[in-house]
PDB file of C-alpha atoms in Angstrom:
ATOM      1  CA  UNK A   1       0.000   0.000   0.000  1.00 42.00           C
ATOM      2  CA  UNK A   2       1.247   3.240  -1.170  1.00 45.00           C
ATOM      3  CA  UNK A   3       0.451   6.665   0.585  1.00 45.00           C
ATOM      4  CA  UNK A   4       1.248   9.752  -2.431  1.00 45.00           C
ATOM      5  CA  UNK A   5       1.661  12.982  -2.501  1.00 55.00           C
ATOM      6  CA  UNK A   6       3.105  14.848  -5.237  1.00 77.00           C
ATOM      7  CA  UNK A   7       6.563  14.526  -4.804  1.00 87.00           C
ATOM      8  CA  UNK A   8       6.960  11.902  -1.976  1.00 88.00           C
ATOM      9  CA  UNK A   9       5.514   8.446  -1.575  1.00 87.00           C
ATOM     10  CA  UNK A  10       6.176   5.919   1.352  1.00 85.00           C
ATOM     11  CA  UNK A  11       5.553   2.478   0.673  1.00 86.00           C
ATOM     12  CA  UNK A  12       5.574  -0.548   3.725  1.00 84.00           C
ATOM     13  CA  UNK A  13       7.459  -3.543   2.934  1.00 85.00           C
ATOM     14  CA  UNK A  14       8.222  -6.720   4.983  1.00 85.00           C
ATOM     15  CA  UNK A  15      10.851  -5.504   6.843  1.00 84.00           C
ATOM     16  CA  UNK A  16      10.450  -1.825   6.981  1.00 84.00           C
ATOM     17  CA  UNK A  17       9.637   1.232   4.736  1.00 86.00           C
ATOM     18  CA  UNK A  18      10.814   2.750   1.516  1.00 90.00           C
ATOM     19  CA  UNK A  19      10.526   6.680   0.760  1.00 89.00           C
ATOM     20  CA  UNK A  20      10.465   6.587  -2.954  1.00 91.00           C
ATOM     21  CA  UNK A  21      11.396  10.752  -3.799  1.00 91.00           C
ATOM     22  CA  UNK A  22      10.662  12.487  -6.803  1.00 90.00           C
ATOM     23  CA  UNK A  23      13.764  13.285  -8.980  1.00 89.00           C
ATOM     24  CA  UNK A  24      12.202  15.759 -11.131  1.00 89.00           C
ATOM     25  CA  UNK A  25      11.144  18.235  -8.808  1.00 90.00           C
ATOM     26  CA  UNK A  26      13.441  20.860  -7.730  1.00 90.00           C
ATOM     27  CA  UNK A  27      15.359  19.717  -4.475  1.00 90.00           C
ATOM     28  CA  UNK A  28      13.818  22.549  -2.075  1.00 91.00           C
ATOM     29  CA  UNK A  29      10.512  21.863  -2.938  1.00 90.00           C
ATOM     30  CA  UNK A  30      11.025  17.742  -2.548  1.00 90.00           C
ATOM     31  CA  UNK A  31      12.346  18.927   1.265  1.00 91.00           C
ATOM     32  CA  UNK A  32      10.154  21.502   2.303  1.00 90.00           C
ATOM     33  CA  UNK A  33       6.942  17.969   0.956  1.00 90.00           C
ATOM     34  CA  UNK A  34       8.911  15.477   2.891  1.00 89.00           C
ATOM     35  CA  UNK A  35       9.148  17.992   6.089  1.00 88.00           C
ATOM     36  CA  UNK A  36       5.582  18.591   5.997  1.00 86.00           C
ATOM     37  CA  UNK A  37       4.766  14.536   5.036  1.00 84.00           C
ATOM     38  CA  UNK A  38       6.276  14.200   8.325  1.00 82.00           C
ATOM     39  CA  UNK A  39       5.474  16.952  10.701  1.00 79.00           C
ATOM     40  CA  UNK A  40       1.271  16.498   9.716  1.00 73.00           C
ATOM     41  CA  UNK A  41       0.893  12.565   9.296  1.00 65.00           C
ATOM     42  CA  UNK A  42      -1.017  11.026  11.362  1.00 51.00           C
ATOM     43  CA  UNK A  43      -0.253   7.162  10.017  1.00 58.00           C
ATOM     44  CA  UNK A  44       0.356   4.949  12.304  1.00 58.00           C
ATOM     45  CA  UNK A  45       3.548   3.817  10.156  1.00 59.00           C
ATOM     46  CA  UNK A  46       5.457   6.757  11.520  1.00 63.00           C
ATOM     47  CA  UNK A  47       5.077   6.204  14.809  1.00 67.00           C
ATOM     48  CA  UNK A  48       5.607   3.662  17.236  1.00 71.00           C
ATOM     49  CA  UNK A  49       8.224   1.118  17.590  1.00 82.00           C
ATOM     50  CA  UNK A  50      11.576   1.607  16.061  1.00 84.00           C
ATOM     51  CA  UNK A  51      11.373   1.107  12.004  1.00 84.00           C
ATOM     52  CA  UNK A  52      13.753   0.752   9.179  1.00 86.00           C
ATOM     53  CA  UNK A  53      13.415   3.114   6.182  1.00 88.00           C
ATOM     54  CA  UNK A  54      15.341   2.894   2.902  1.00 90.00           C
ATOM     55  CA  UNK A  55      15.346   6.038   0.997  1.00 91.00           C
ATOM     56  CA  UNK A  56      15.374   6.331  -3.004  1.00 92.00           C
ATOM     57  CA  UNK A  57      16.564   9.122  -4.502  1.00 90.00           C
ATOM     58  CA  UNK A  58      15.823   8.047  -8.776  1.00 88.00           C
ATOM     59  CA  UNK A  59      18.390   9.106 -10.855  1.00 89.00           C
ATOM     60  CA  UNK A  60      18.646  12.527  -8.653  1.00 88.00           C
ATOM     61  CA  UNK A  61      22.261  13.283  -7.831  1.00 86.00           C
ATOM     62  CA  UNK A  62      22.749  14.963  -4.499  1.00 86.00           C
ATOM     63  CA  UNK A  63      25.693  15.933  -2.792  1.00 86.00           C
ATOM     64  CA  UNK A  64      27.098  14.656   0.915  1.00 86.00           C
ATOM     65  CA  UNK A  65      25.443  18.017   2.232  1.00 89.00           C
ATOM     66  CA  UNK A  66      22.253  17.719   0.685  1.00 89.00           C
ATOM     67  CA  UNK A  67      21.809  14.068   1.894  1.00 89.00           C
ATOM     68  CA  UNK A  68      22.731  14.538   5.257  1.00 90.00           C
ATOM     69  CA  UNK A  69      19.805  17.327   4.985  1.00 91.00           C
ATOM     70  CA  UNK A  70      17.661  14.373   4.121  1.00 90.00           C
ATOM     71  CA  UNK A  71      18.667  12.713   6.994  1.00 90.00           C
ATOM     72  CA  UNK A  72      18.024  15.021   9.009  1.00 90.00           C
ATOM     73  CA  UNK A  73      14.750  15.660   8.293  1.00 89.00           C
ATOM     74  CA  UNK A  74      13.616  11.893   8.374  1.00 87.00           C
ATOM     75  CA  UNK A  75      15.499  11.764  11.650  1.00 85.00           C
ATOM     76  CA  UNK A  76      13.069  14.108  13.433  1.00 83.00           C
ATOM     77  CA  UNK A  77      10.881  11.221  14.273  1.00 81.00           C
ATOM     78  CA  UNK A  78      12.388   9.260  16.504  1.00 76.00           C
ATOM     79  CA  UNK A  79      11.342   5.960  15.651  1.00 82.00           C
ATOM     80  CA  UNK A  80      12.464   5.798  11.703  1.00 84.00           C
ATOM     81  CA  UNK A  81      15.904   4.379  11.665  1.00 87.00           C
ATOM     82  CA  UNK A  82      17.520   4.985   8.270  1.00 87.00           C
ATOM     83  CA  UNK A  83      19.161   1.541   6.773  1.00 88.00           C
ATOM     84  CA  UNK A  84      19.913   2.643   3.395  1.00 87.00           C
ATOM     85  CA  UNK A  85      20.148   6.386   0.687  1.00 87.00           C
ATOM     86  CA  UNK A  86      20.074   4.550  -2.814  1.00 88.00           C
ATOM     87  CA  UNK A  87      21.138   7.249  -5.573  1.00 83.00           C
ATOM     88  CA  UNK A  88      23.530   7.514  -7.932  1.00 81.00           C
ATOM     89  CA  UNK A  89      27.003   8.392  -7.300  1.00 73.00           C
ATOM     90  CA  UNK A  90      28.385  12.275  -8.863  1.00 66.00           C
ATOM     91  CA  UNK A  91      31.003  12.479 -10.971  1.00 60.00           C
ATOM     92  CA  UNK A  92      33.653  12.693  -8.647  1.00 53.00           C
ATOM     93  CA  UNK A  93      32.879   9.535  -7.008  1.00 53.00           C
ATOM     94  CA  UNK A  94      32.963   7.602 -10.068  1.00 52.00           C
ATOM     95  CA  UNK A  95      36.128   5.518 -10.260  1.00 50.00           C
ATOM     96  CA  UNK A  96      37.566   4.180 -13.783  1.00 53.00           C
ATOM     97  CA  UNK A  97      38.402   0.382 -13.486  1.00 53.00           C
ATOM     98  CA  UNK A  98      42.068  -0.068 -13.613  1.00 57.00           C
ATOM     99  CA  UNK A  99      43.038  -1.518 -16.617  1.00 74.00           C
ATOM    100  CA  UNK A 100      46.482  -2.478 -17.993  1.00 84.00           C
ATOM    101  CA  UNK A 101      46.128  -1.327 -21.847  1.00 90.00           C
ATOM    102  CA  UNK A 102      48.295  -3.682 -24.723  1.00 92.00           C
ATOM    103  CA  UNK A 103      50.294  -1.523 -27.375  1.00 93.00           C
ATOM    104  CA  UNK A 104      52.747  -2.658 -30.021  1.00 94.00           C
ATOM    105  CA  UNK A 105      55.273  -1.432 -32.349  1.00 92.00           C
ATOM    106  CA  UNK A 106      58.616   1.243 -32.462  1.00 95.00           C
ATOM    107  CA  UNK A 107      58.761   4.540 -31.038  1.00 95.00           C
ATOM    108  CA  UNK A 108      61.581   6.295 -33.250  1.00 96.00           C
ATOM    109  CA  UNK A 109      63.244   9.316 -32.748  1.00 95.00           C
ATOM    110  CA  UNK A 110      60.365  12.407 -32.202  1.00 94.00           C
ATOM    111  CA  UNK A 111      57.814  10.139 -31.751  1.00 95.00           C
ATOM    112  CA  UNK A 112      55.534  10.802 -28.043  1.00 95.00           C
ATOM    113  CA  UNK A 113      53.727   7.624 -27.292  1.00 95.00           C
ATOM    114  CA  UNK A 114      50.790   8.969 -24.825  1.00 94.00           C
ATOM    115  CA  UNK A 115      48.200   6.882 -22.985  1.00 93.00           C
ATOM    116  CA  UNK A 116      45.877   7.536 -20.036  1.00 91.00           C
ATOM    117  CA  UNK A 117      46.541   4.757 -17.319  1.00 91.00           C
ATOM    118  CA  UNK A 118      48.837   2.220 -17.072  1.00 93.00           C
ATOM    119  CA  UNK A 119      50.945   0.988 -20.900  1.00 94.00           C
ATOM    120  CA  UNK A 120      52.305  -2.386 -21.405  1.00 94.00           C
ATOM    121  CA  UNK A 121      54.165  -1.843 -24.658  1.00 94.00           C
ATOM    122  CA  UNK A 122      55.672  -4.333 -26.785  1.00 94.00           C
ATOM    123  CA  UNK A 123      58.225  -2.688 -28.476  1.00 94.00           C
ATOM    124  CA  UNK A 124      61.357  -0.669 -28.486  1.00 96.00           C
ATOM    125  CA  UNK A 125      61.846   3.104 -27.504  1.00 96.00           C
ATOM    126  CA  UNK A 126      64.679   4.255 -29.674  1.00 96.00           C
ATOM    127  CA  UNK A 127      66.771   7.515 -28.567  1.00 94.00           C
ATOM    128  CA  UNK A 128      64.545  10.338 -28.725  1.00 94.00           C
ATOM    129  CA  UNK A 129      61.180   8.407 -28.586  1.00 96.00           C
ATOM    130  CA  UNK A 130      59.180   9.114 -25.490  1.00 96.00           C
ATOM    131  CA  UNK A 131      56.592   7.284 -23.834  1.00 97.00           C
ATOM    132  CA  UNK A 132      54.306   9.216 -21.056  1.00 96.00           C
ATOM    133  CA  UNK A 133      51.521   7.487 -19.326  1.00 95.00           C
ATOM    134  CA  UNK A 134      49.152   8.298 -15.876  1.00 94.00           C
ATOM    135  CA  UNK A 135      50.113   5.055 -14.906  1.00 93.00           C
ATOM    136  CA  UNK A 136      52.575   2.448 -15.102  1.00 95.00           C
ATOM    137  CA  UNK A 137      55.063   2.085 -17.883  1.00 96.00           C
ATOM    138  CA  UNK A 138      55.606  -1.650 -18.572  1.00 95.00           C
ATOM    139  CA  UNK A 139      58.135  -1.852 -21.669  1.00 96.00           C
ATOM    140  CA  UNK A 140      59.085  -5.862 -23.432  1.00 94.00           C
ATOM    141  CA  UNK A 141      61.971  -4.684 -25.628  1.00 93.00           C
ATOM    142  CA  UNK A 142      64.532  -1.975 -24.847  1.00 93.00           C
ATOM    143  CA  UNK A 143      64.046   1.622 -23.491  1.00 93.00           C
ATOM    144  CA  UNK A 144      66.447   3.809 -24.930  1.00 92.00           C
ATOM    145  CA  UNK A 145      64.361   6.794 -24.687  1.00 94.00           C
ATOM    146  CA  UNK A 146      62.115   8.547 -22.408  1.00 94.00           C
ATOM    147  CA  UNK A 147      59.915   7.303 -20.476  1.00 96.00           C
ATOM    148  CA  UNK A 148      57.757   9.473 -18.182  1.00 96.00           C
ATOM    149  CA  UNK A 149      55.226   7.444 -15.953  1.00 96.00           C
ATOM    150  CA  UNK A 150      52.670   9.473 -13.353  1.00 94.00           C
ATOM    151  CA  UNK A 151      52.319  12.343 -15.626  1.00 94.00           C
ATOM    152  CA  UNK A 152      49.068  13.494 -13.490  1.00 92.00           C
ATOM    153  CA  UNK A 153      51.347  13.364 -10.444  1.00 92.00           C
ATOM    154  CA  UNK A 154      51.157   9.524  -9.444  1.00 92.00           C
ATOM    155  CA  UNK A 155      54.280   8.997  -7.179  1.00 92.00           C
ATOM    156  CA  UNK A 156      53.402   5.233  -6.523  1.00 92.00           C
ATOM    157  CA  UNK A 157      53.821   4.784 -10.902  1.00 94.00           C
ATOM    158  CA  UNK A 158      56.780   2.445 -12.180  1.00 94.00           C
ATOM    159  CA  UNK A 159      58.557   2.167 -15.046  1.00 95.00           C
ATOM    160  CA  UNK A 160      59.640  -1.115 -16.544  1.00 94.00           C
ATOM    161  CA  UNK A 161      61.524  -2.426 -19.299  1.00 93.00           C
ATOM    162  CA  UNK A 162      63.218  -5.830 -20.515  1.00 92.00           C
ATOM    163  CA  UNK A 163      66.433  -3.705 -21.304  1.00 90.00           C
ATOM    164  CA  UNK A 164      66.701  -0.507 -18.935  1.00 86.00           C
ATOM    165  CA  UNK A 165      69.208   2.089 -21.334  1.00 88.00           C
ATOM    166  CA  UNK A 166      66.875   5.068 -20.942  1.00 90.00           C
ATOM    167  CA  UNK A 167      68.038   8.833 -21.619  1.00 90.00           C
ATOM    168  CA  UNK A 168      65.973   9.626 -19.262  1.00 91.00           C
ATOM    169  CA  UNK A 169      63.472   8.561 -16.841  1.00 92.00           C
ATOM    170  CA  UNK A 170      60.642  10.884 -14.782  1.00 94.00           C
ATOM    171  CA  UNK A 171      58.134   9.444 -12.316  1.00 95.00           C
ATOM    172  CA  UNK A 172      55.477  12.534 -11.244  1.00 93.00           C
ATOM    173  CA  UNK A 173      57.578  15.405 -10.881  1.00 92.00           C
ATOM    174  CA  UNK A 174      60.865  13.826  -9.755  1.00 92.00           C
ATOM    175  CA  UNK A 175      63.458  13.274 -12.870  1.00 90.00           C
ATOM    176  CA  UNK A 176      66.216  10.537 -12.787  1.00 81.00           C
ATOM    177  CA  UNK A 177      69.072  11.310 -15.886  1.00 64.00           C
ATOM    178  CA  UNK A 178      71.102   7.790 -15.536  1.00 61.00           C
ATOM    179  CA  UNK A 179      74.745   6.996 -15.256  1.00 58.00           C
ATOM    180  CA  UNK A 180      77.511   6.406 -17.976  1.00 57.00           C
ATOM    181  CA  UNK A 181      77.528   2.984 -17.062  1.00 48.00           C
ATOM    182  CA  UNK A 182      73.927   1.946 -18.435  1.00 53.00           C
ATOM    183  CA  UNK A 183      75.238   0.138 -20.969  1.00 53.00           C
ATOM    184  CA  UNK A 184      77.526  -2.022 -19.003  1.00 53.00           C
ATOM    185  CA  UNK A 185      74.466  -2.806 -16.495  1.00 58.00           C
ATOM    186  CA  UNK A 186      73.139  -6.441 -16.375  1.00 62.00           C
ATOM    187  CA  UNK A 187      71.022  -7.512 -18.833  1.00 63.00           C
ATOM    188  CA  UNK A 188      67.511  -8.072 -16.889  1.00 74.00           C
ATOM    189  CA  UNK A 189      64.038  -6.761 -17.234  1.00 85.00           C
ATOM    190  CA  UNK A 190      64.426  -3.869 -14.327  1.00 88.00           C
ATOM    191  CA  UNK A 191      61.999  -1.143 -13.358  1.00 89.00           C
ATOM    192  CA  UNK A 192      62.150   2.169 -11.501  1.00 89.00           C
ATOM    193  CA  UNK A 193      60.158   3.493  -8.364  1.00 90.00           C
ATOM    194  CA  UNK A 194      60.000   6.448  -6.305  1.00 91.00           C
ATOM    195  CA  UNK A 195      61.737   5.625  -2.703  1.00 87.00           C
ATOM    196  CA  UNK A 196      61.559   9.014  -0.140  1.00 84.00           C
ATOM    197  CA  UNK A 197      61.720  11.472  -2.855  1.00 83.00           C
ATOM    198  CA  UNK A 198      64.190   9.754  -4.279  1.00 85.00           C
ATOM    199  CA  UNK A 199      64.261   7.047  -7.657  1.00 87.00           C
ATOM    200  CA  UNK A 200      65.239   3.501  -7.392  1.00 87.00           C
ATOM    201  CA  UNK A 201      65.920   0.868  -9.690  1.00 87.00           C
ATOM    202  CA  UNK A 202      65.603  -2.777  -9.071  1.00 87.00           C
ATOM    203  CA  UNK A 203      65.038  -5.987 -11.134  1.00 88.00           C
ATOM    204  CA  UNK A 204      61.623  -6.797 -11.747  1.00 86.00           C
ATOM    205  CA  UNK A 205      61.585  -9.894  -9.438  1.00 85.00           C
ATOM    206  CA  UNK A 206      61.292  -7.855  -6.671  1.00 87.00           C
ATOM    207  CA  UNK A 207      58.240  -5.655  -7.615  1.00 86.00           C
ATOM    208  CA  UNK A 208      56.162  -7.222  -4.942  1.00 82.00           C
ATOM    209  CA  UNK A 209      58.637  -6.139  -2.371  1.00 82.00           C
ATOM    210  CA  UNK A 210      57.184  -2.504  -3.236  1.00 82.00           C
ATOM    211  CA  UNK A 211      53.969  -3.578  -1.072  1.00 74.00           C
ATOM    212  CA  UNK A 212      51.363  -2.325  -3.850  1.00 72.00           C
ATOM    213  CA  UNK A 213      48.050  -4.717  -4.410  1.00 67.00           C
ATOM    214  CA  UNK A 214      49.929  -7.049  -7.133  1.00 66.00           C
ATOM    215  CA  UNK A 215      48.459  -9.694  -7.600  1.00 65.00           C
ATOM    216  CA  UNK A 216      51.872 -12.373  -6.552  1.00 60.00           C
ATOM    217  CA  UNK A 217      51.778 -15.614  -7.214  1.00 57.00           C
ATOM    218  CA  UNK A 218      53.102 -18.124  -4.247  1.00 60.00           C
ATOM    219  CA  UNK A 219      52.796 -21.289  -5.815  1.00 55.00           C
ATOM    220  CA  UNK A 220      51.113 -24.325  -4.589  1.00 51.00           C
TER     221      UNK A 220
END
């Protein structure tokens, strides 16, 4: 059984109650209903012992301020106890799925690879190629470039590589320019890190050590 009014409707259900409230209506107008709703009914089903109430909002986007005013107001009687706010989430709560994105091919000299989140590349980055990402830079061939991971300001971002000869590296803000002696390194995939404000490299076997949410396998 539904009780309506223009803008607000409560409905009874096994457990509890549901406010269903009107998304088209301007927001004000939806409060100043559901205040009154409250402050004048004389149903039994808001008074009494203690009740559950979920509260749907439709495809009405509210802020933290304007649903803790919504609270509020369904909090003045005493015995509504609110379970549950169901409305969708604003932009700024939305968060993109992370997703490890599959590229191939050569960047040459004055090339500028560019890709939004983290880059596995298969592929060599010749001497004045650069690669820039807002993630992770994971490179299976040699880096003999650029490579510039955390553009957006991600300090936690790595850079990889099966063969680490970079002419430079830059994680965020903080820039590495290597030593002579790249070429004379060992040959194994390595990958560099920020380490208190400072950049590291280390082989790629001990990525896990860095304490992120890898996914490491431990055998059986």
């Amino acid at each position: 059984m539904a009780v309506k009014s223009n803008h607000v409707t409560i409905k009874g259900i096994k457990d509890g109650l549901v406010f269903l409230l009107d998304d088209q209506c301007e927001l004000e107008e939806l409060l100043g209903e559901l205040r009154y709703k409250l402050e004048h009914s004389h149903q039994n089903i808001l008074t009494g012992p203690i009740i559950h109430v979920d509260v749907k909002l439709g495809s009405r986007k509210i802020s933290e301020e304007e649903k803790q005013t919504i609270l509020d107001i369904l909090k003045q009687k005493g015995n509504l106890l609110i379970r549950n706010v169901e409305s969708p989430p604003l932009e700024s709560e939305l968060v993109p799925e992370e997703q490890l994105t599959l590229k191939t091919g050569m960047v040459r000299s004055g090339q500028v690879l560019h890709h939004d989140g983290d880059l596995l590349f298969l592929g060599d980055v010749n001497p004045g190629g650069t690669i820039t990402c807002t993630g992770d830079i994971y490179i299976l061939g040699a880096l003999r470039g650029t490579a510039h991971a955390g553009v957006e300001g991600n300090e936690e971002a790595i850079i990889a590589a099966s063969y680490f000869a970079p002419t430079q590296l830059r994680i965020s803000q903080m820039i590495s320019r290597p030593p002579d002696e790249w070429e004379t390194r060992e040959t194994v995939m390595e990958f560099a890190y920020l380490k208190d404000g400072s950049m590291e490299i280390d082989k790629i076997s001990n990525i896990s050590r860095l304490g992120r949410d890898f996914n490491v396998f431990k055998g059986v």
